[in-house]
């Protein structure tokens, strides 16, 4: 092996060891987001969702509380932070003003990349806020 090849190999090994592992833990803080000023008084509550990525399987678990009316939908949407986007997945949830939210989803490689970019958000809809009551982007947590 030439000296140049040996140096290149050594640099490649150092770079591979220094590269951070891809994110596998995510968290969303659910907050009220009134879509229109006319329904701002009806949009209340808070929540926290954690998600773990194992291979292509995303496991979601969380709680929400303090909504003025019962939850009617819980979904994951795709959109850059602060931008509304289309529904990607449905989640299981308690149909009440406070409760739990769960889900297990198998993602494609593109969806895993989208998750790691922070482009998925959880949205809980309620009877009095059908366009969405609580929202929160799934963001990587430090390892």
XYZ file of C-alpha atoms in Angstrom:
143
model
C 0.000 0.000 0.000
C 1.381 3.416 -0.897
C 1.798 6.162 1.681
C -0.947 8.192 -0.016
C -3.375 5.251 0.147
C -2.555 4.674 3.805
C -3.194 8.331 4.670
C -6.498 8.314 2.751
C -7.601 5.132 4.527
C -6.677 6.578 7.930
C -8.598 9.795 7.222
C -11.657 7.826 6.084
C -11.613 5.768 9.299
C -11.320 8.884 11.474
C -14.177 10.572 9.591
C -16.396 7.498 9.959
C -15.750 7.367 13.712
C -16.350 11.089 14.157
C -19.681 11.155 12.293
C -22.614 11.413 14.717
C -25.136 8.591 14.766
C -28.462 9.464 13.121
C -31.210 10.550 15.505
C -33.399 7.806 16.955
C -35.282 9.751 19.668
C -37.740 12.537 18.989
C -40.014 14.779 21.036
C -42.915 17.103 20.322
C -44.337 19.697 22.657
C -48.025 20.075 21.810
C -49.293 23.644 22.018
C -52.521 25.406 21.057
C -52.463 26.846 17.545
C -55.643 28.688 16.534
C -56.072 28.603 12.772
C -58.418 31.588 12.829
C -58.826 34.357 15.379
C -62.530 33.492 15.627
C -61.759 30.144 17.307
C -58.789 31.246 19.465
C -60.858 31.062 22.674
C -61.757 27.421 21.923
C -58.156 26.291 21.351
C -56.562 25.345 24.673
C -54.456 22.612 26.191
C -50.977 21.160 26.039
C -49.188 17.867 25.674
C -45.951 16.017 25.119
C -45.194 13.227 22.655
C -42.048 11.131 22.481
C -41.096 8.927 19.558
C -38.418 6.287 19.087
C -37.121 5.112 15.721
C -35.861 1.526 15.624
C -34.846 0.611 12.093
C -37.864 1.744 10.069
C -40.379 1.452 12.942
C -41.495 4.651 14.661
C -43.151 4.155 18.071
C -45.097 7.121 19.432
C -46.402 7.697 22.951
C -47.673 10.808 24.658
C -50.299 12.659 26.620
C -52.464 15.740 26.161
C -54.648 17.682 28.586
C -56.739 20.804 29.034
C -58.605 20.955 25.736
C -62.052 22.586 25.934
C -63.689 19.775 23.954
C -63.017 16.133 23.149
C -60.298 15.100 20.710
C -61.690 13.903 17.378
C -58.503 13.160 15.357
C -54.813 12.657 16.039
C -52.519 12.611 13.031
C -48.990 13.109 11.812
C -48.702 15.719 9.072
C -45.722 16.532 6.867
C -44.571 20.137 6.734
C -41.536 22.225 7.440
C -41.549 23.877 10.843
C -44.329 26.433 10.980
C -45.903 25.314 7.689
C -49.134 23.305 7.481
C -48.951 20.155 5.414
C -50.833 17.029 4.362
C -51.775 14.133 6.632
C -49.276 11.251 6.500
C -50.445 8.917 9.307
C -53.324 8.439 11.740
C -52.638 7.832 15.442
C -54.635 6.199 18.233
C -55.920 8.564 20.934
C -58.453 8.990 23.720
C -61.600 10.766 22.522
C -61.707 13.154 25.453
C -60.327 16.599 26.393
C -57.353 14.882 28.103
C -55.771 11.536 27.375
C -53.083 9.541 25.630
C -51.847 9.340 22.069
C -50.002 6.319 20.628
C -48.952 4.773 17.358
C -46.552 2.398 15.676
C -45.696 3.210 12.077
C -43.401 1.581 9.532
C -41.585 4.283 7.568
C -39.942 4.229 4.167
C -36.369 5.535 3.780
C -37.740 8.833 2.455
C -40.070 9.111 5.475
C -37.181 8.380 7.876
C -35.208 11.198 6.222
C -38.251 13.499 6.502
C -38.546 12.673 10.219
C -34.858 13.386 10.814
C -35.223 16.764 9.050
C -37.940 17.711 11.549
C -40.664 17.890 8.913
C -43.324 15.809 10.719
C -45.717 17.286 13.222
C -48.435 15.867 15.459
C -51.832 17.536 15.294
C -54.797 16.815 17.544
C -58.184 18.053 16.363
C -61.088 18.694 18.753
C -64.865 19.032 18.476
C -64.664 22.800 18.966
C -61.492 23.155 16.865
C -61.906 20.895 13.820
C -58.950 22.456 11.976
C -56.599 21.479 14.777
C -56.285 22.220 18.452
C -52.804 21.111 19.503
C -49.725 20.991 17.252
C -46.103 20.026 17.811
C -43.166 19.206 15.504
C -41.283 15.951 16.135
C -37.704 17.093 16.664
C -34.622 15.007 17.402
C -33.540 14.890 21.033
C -29.890 14.829 22.032
C -28.472 11.333 22.513
